[in-house]
Short mmCIF file of C-alpha atoms and ligand atoms in Angstrom, two decimals:
data_model
loop_
_atom_site.label_atom_id
_atom_site.label_comp_id
_atom_site.label_asym_id
_atom_site.label_seq_id
_atom_site.Cartn_x
_atom_site.Cartn_y
_atom_site.Cartn_z
CA GLN A 157 12.14 0.80 -7.60
CA MET A 158 10.27 -1.23 -10.22
CA MET A 159 7.16 0.86 -9.67
CA TYR A 160 9.18 4.05 -9.88
CA ASP A 161 10.86 2.83 -13.09
CA ALA A 162 7.53 1.85 -14.62
CA LEU A 163 6.08 5.31 -14.02
CA LEU A 164 9.28 7.12 -14.93
CA GLY A 165 9.20 5.23 -18.25
CA ALA A 166 5.58 6.26 -18.78
CA VAL A 167 6.41 9.90 -18.13
CA MET A 168 9.51 9.80 -20.36
CA PHE A 169 8.36 7.56 -23.20
CA GLY A 170 4.69 6.70 -22.74
CA VAL A 171 3.23 3.20 -22.54
CA PRO A 172 1.73 0.79 -25.09
CA GLY A 173 -1.70 1.91 -26.22
CA GLY A 174 -1.04 5.57 -25.53
CA ASP A 175 -0.03 8.45 -27.71
CA GLY A 176 3.27 9.46 -26.15
CA PRO A 177 4.86 10.54 -22.89
CA TRP A 178 2.58 11.14 -19.93
CA GLN A 179 2.63 14.90 -19.48
CA GLY A 180 0.13 16.83 -17.38
CA VAL A 181 -1.39 13.58 -16.16
CA LYS A 182 -3.21 12.56 -12.99
CA PHE A 183 -3.48 9.48 -10.80
CA LEU A 184 -6.19 8.32 -8.45
CA CYS A 185 -4.92 7.66 -4.94
CA PRO A 186 -7.10 5.70 -2.51
CA VAL A 187 -6.68 7.28 0.93
CA PRO A 188 -5.38 6.53 3.40
CA GLY A 189 -2.69 4.89 1.26
CA TYR A 190 1.03 4.24 0.95
CA ASP A 191 3.21 7.33 1.28
CA ARG A 192 5.88 6.06 -1.13
CA HIS A 193 3.33 5.66 -3.93
CA PHE A 194 2.36 9.26 -3.41
CA ALA A 195 6.00 10.34 -3.26
CA ILE A 196 6.64 8.74 -6.68
CA CYS A 197 3.75 10.67 -8.21
CA GLU A 198 4.82 13.92 -6.59
CA ARG A 199 8.39 13.49 -7.79
CA LEU A 200 7.29 12.76 -11.37
CA GLY A 201 4.81 15.63 -11.51
CA ILE A 202 1.76 13.34 -11.63
CA GLU A 203 -1.15 15.17 -10.00
CA MET A 204 -2.88 13.13 -7.33
CA ILE A 205 -6.63 12.90 -6.81
CA PRO A 206 -7.64 11.26 -3.51
CA VAL A 207 -10.51 8.76 -3.51
CA GLU A 208 -11.86 7.19 -0.39
CA MET A 209 -10.62 3.75 0.63
CA LEU A 210 -13.47 1.54 1.87
CA ASP A 211 -13.35 -1.85 3.59
CA ASP A 212 -13.37 -3.71 0.28
CA GLY A 213 -11.21 -1.40 -1.82
CA PRO A 214 -11.49 2.10 -3.24
CA ASP A 215 -14.87 3.83 -3.57
CA MET A 216 -15.59 2.38 -7.01
CA ASP A 217 -18.52 4.67 -7.77
CA ALA A 218 -16.15 7.63 -7.46
CA VAL A 219 -13.36 5.85 -9.37
CA GLU A 220 -15.60 4.86 -12.28
CA ALA A 221 -17.09 8.35 -12.57
CA LEU A 222 -13.66 10.03 -12.59
CA VAL A 223 -11.88 7.72 -15.06
CA ALA A 224 -14.80 7.71 -17.48
CA GLU A 225 -14.75 11.42 -18.06
CA ASP A 226 -11.13 12.59 -17.72
CA ALA A 227 -8.56 11.25 -20.22
CA SER A 228 -5.73 12.87 -18.25
CA ILE A 229 -6.34 10.39 -15.42
CA LYS A 230 -3.86 7.69 -16.39
CA GLY A 231 -3.87 5.36 -13.44
CA ILE A 232 -4.64 4.32 -9.91
CA TRP A 233 -2.57 2.92 -7.05
CA CYS A 234 -3.89 -0.29 -5.50
CA VAL A 235 -2.61 -2.46 -2.65
CA PRO A 236 -5.20 -5.20 -3.07
CA LYS A 237 -4.47 -7.37 -0.07
CA TYR A 238 -3.96 -6.16 3.51
CA SER A 239 -3.60 -2.67 2.12
CA ASN A 240 -1.17 -0.15 3.57
CA PRO A 241 -2.26 1.22 6.02
CA THR A 242 -5.85 0.01 6.59
CA GLY A 243 -5.43 -3.71 5.94
CA ALA A 244 -8.42 -3.66 3.56
CA VAL A 245 -8.81 -6.59 1.18
CA TYR A 246 -10.29 -5.89 -2.25
CA SER A 247 -13.52 -7.76 -2.93
CA ASP A 248 -14.13 -9.73 -6.15
CA LEU A 249 -16.60 -7.07 -7.19
CA THR A 250 -14.00 -4.32 -6.76
CA VAL A 251 -11.51 -6.34 -8.82
CA ASP A 252 -14.08 -6.90 -11.57
CA ARG A 253 -15.06 -3.24 -11.65
CA LEU A 254 -11.42 -2.09 -11.85
CA ALA A 255 -10.72 -4.61 -14.60
CA ALA A 256 -13.73 -3.71 -16.72
CA MET A 257 -14.42 -0.02 -16.03
CA LYS A 258 -14.58 2.37 -18.98
CA CYS A 259 -11.56 4.65 -19.00
CA ALA A 260 -11.31 7.81 -21.10
CA ALA A 261 -7.52 7.26 -21.26
CA PRO A 262 -6.72 4.38 -23.64
CA ASP A 263 -3.41 3.84 -21.81
CA PHE A 264 -4.87 3.73 -18.28
CA ARG A 265 -2.77 1.64 -15.87
CA ILE A 266 -3.60 0.02 -12.54
CA MET A 267 -0.51 -0.13 -10.34
CA TRP A 268 -1.37 -3.40 -8.55
CA ASP A 269 1.13 -3.43 -5.69
CA ASN A 270 0.69 -6.88 -4.20
CA ALA A 271 3.20 -6.11 -1.45
CA TYR A 272 1.36 -8.19 1.17
CA VAL A 273 0.20 -11.09 -0.96
CA VAL A 274 1.36 -13.78 1.50
CA HIS A 275 1.59 -11.69 4.68
CA HIS A 276 -1.20 -13.22 6.73
CA LEU A 277 -1.51 -12.67 10.47
CA THR A 278 -4.15 -15.29 11.15
CA GLY A 279 -5.06 -18.73 9.81
CA ASP A 280 -7.90 -17.01 7.99
CA ILE A 281 -6.18 -16.38 4.67
CA ALA A 282 -7.81 -13.80 2.42
CA SER A 283 -7.81 -14.40 -1.29
CA VAL A 284 -8.08 -11.71 -3.94
CA LYS A 285 -9.41 -12.44 -7.41
CA ASN A 286 -6.79 -12.47 -10.19
CA ILE A 287 -7.11 -9.03 -11.76
CA GLN A 288 -4.94 -9.81 -14.78
CA LYS A 289 -7.32 -12.59 -15.82
CA ALA A 290 -10.36 -10.40 -15.10
CA ALA A 291 -8.88 -7.57 -17.20
CA GLU A 292 -8.09 -9.95 -20.06
CA ALA A 293 -11.64 -11.27 -19.98
CA ALA A 294 -12.88 -7.67 -20.25
CA GLY A 295 -10.52 -6.94 -23.15
CA ASN A 296 -8.24 -4.77 -20.97
CA GLY A 297 -5.22 -7.04 -20.55
CA ASP A 298 -2.73 -4.19 -20.88
CA ARG A 299 -4.34 -2.22 -18.05
CA ILE A 300 -2.65 -4.05 -15.16
CA LEU A 301 0.92 -3.84 -13.85
CA THR A 302 1.40 -6.17 -10.87
CA PHE A 303 4.32 -5.88 -8.47
CA VAL A 304 5.58 -8.04 -5.61
CA SER A 305 8.74 -8.23 -3.56
CA THR A 306 10.26 -10.38 -0.86
CA SER A 307 11.41 -7.40 1.21
CA LYS A 308 9.17 -8.53 4.03
CA ILE A 309 9.56 -12.23 3.32
CA SER A 310 13.31 -12.80 3.16
CA LEU A 311 15.41 -9.72 3.92
CA ALA A 312 14.55 -6.03 3.76
CA GLY A 313 16.96 -4.47 1.28
CA GLY A 314 18.15 -7.95 0.23
CA GLY A 315 15.04 -9.39 -1.34
CA VAL A 316 13.97 -9.86 -4.91
CA ALA A 317 11.17 -8.03 -6.68
CA ALA A 318 9.01 -9.05 -9.60
CA MET A 319 6.58 -7.51 -12.00
CA SER A 320 3.92 -9.33 -13.98
CA ALA A 321 1.78 -7.99 -16.79
CA SER A 322 0.63 -8.68 -20.35
CA LYS A 323 3.32 -9.64 -22.87
CA THR A 324 3.00 -6.20 -24.47
CA ASN A 325 3.72 -4.47 -21.17
CA ILE A 326 6.55 -6.82 -20.21
CA ASP A 327 8.20 -6.34 -23.61
CA ASP A 328 7.93 -2.59 -23.17
CA GLN A 329 9.45 -2.76 -19.68
CA LEU A 330 12.26 -5.11 -20.78
CA GLU A 331 13.11 -2.84 -23.67
CA ARG A 332 13.62 0.02 -21.23
CA MET A 333 15.41 -2.09 -18.61
CA PHE A 334 17.95 -3.04 -21.27
CA PHE A 335 19.31 0.49 -21.00
CA SER A 336 19.23 0.76 -17.22
CA SER A 337 20.72 -2.56 -16.13
CA ILE A 338 22.96 -5.38 -17.38
CA GLY A 339 20.79 -7.81 -15.44
CA PRO A 340 19.36 -8.71 -12.05
CA ASP A 341 21.32 -10.15 -9.11
CA LYS A 342 21.02 -13.77 -10.23
CA ILE A 343 22.91 -15.13 -7.24
CA ASN A 344 20.34 -13.57 -4.93
CA GLN A 345 17.53 -14.98 -7.04
CA LEU A 346 19.15 -18.43 -6.75
CA ARG A 347 19.52 -17.98 -2.98
CA HIS A 348 15.79 -17.32 -2.79
CA VAL A 349 14.89 -20.34 -4.92
CA ARG A 350 17.11 -22.64 -2.88
CA PHE A 351 15.80 -21.31 0.43
CA PHE A 352 12.06 -21.22 -0.37
CA LYS A 353 11.96 -23.96 -3.05
CA ASP A 354 8.32 -23.37 -4.04
CA THR A 355 5.03 -21.68 -3.13
CA ALA A 356 4.50 -24.07 -0.21
CA GLY A 357 7.95 -23.12 1.07
CA VAL A 358 7.01 -19.43 1.04
CA ALA A 359 3.71 -20.17 2.80
CA ALA A 360 5.46 -22.19 5.52
CA HIS A 361 7.96 -19.37 6.03
CA MET A 362 5.18 -16.78 6.36
CA VAL A 363 3.58 -18.83 9.14
CA LYS A 364 6.79 -18.27 11.10
CA HIS A 365 6.62 -14.54 10.40
CA ALA A 366 3.04 -14.49 11.64
CA GLU A 367 4.12 -16.21 14.85
CA ILE A 368 6.52 -13.32 15.45
CA ILE A 369 4.34 -10.40 14.48
CA ALA A 370 0.76 -11.47 15.30
CA PRO A 371 1.41 -11.05 19.06
CA LYS A 372 2.54 -7.49 18.35
CA PHE A 373 -0.71 -6.70 16.56
CA ALA A 374 -2.51 -8.17 19.55
CA VAL A 375 -0.67 -5.71 21.83
CA VAL A 376 -1.83 -2.81 19.67
CA GLU A 377 -5.42 -4.02 19.57
CA LYS A 378 -5.51 -4.60 23.33
CA ALA A 379 -4.10 -1.15 24.12
CA LEU A 380 -6.43 0.67 21.71
CA THR A 381 -9.45 -1.23 23.01
CA ALA A 382 -8.56 -0.47 26.64
CA ALA A 383 -8.09 3.21 25.89
CA PHE A 384 -10.79 3.98 23.36
CA GLU A 385 -13.51 1.35 23.24
CA GLY A 386 -16.90 2.91 23.85
CA THR A 387 -15.61 6.43 23.15
CA ASP A 388 -15.95 8.42 19.97
CA LEU A 389 -12.37 9.65 20.21
CA ALA A 390 -10.77 7.00 18.00
CA SER A 391 -11.52 4.20 15.58
CA TRP A 392 -8.98 1.78 14.17
CA THR A 393 -8.56 -1.12 11.78
CA LYS A 394 -8.17 -4.78 12.76
CA PRO A 395 -6.06 -6.16 9.93
CA GLU A 396 -5.78 -9.87 9.20
CA GLY A 397 -2.49 -9.39 7.44
CA GLY A 398 0.03 -6.82 6.28
CA TYR A 399 2.06 -4.53 8.44
CA PHE A 400 -0.09 -1.71 9.77
CA VAL A 401 -2.96 -0.54 11.91
CA SER A 402 -4.65 2.65 10.75
CA VAL A 403 -6.02 4.84 13.53
CA ASP A 404 -8.46 7.70 13.04
CA LEU A 405 -8.55 10.09 15.99
CA ALA A 406 -11.01 12.93 16.45
CA ASP A 407 -10.55 15.56 13.73
CA GLY A 408 -7.60 17.87 14.23
CA CYS A 409 -5.74 15.58 16.65
CA ALA A 410 -3.22 13.59 14.59
CA ALA A 411 -0.36 16.06 14.10
CA GLU A 412 -0.34 17.11 17.74
CA THR A 413 -0.40 13.48 18.92
CA VAL A 414 2.53 12.52 16.68
CA LYS A 415 4.50 15.54 17.86
CA LEU A 416 3.91 14.89 21.56
CA CYS A 417 4.69 11.18 21.18
CA ALA A 418 8.02 12.04 19.54
CA GLU A 419 8.84 14.32 22.46
CA ALA A 420 8.13 11.41 24.78
CA GLY A 421 10.42 9.14 22.76
CA VAL A 422 7.91 7.28 20.58
CA LYS A 423 8.50 7.89 16.90
CA LEU A 424 5.44 7.38 14.71
CA THR A 425 4.89 7.69 10.97
CA ALA A 426 4.49 11.41 10.20
CA SER A 427 0.91 12.59 10.40
CA GLY A 428 -0.59 13.11 6.94
CA ALA A 429 1.87 10.60 5.43
CA CYS A 430 -0.94 8.38 4.16
CA PHE A 431 -2.39 11.17 2.02
CA PRO A 432 -1.19 12.79 -1.23
CA TYR A 433 1.12 15.74 -0.56
CA GLY A 434 1.12 14.75 3.13
CA ASN A 435 -2.22 16.49 3.51
CA ASP A 436 -4.76 14.74 5.70
CA PRO A 437 -7.66 17.17 5.33
CA ARG A 438 -9.13 16.13 8.67
CA ASP A 439 -5.77 15.77 10.47
CA ARG A 440 -6.98 12.61 12.12
CA ASN A 441 -5.15 9.60 10.63
CA ILE A 442 -2.11 7.91 12.18
CA ARG A 443 -0.43 4.78 10.82
CA LEU A 444 0.91 2.43 13.46
CA ALA A 445 3.69 0.05 12.36
CA PRO A 446 4.15 -2.41 15.20
CA THR A 447 6.38 -5.05 13.61
CA MET A 448 9.85 -3.91 14.64
CA PRO A 449 9.76 -3.23 18.39
CA THR A 450 9.78 -6.10 20.86
CA VAL A 451 6.49 -6.91 22.59
CA ASP A 452 7.78 -5.22 25.72
CA GLU A 453 8.84 -2.05 23.89
CA LEU A 454 5.57 -2.03 22.03
CA GLU A 455 3.52 -2.24 25.22
CA ARG A 456 5.32 0.80 26.57
CA ALA A 457 5.06 2.64 23.25
CA MET A 458 1.32 1.96 23.06
CA GLU A 459 0.90 3.28 26.58
CA VAL A 460 2.56 6.52 25.51
CA PHE A 461 0.55 6.64 22.28
CA CYS A 462 -2.83 5.96 23.86
CA THR A 463 -2.30 8.34 26.78
CA THR A 464 -1.11 11.10 24.46
CA ALA A 465 -3.83 10.58 21.87
CA LYS A 466 -6.52 10.55 24.54
CA MET A 467 -5.19 13.73 26.13
CA VAL A 468 -5.05 15.54 22.77
CA CYS A 469 -8.53 14.35 21.78
CA LEU A 470 -10.11 15.29 25.11
CA GLN A 471 -8.53 18.72 24.97
CA LYS A 472 -9.85 19.19 21.43
CA VAL A 473 -13.34 18.11 22.41
CA ALA A 474 -13.26 20.50 25.37
CA ASP A 475 -12.14 23.49 23.21
C1 PLP B 95 2.37 -1.22 -0.26
C2 PLP B 95 3.86 -1.33 -0.25
N1 PLP B 95 4.53 -1.48 -1.40
C3 PLP B 95 5.87 -1.56 -1.42
C4 PLP B 95 6.61 -1.48 -0.26
C5 PLP B 95 8.09 -1.53 -0.33
O1 PLP B 95 8.52 -2.64 -0.99
P1 PLP B 95 10.08 -2.85 -1.22
O2 PLP B 95 10.71 -2.91 0.13
O3 PLP B 95 10.15 -4.11 -1.97
O4 PLP B 95 10.55 -1.66 -1.98
C6 PLP B 95 5.95 -1.31 0.96
C7 PLP B 95 6.72 -1.16 2.20
O5 PLP B 95 6.26 -0.67 3.19
C8 PLP B 95 4.55 -1.23 0.96
O6 PLP B 95 3.87 -1.06 2.11
#
């Protein structure tokens, strides 16, 4: 909601450093990415330009070339740590390049959605360089809008969310929030403070989450390895945090696999969901979200998924 409000405000009123409301503007969207980011853009009439997501963040050569020459490109979506859906972690170099790159738009914004900032699956905790500080050092302090929430820390639908940015951006946001809300749910904020106490309290809590969900990721990895290792029918990510595994099947096989799985009782994220306008040009990507089912349910679901995906891919290869 905070991200939606921030962009709605930009479209309605503009942002500091710009010359008015964002009309006829574009956003860069690393793909595969988060469907709800893309839905916000689509809803607000912001045209989306896909850029490839690599292991250490978006393809920065492509990003830098695009933002340097087109002033209608006003921003980029980023999930810097354990990205949705690939689990990629942005490297320091990627952070520095995003913070310092030359943008034709003076009011360019990086939507830094740190949704998985403390959501580690292993003891090997990734750290991402502070982009706000890097942007300030490069003279671009107003470029970054950072968002976090406790949806997947305390309670989905009952968490708290936060935004951090330069004083100029926060003042701008507060000025607009004045009209949309009397104030936040302070009792819920207090509940969170009393429960977690401090950063160490959050970290200790996330270890317990990892104990619950890491075995589920292990089920997914084991099933995919058993079904596809040594074949060229599928490749998949091995995230060290976050909530998803991103699977790439042979081209042209994702939609059919999702459809057949649904018929067999296994509901997956819609094919194409991780791409702007729901359009996966190669129809190959499927996002697996293994956190909710029990280990037993997940084992059965993965059996259905792997069998189905293999069948669809083999048929495609044979055609
Ligand atoms: C990258 C990312 N941002 C935001 C969210 C949603 O956050 P919230 O529940 O706080 O709206 C999700 C949930 O899947 C997500 O993956």
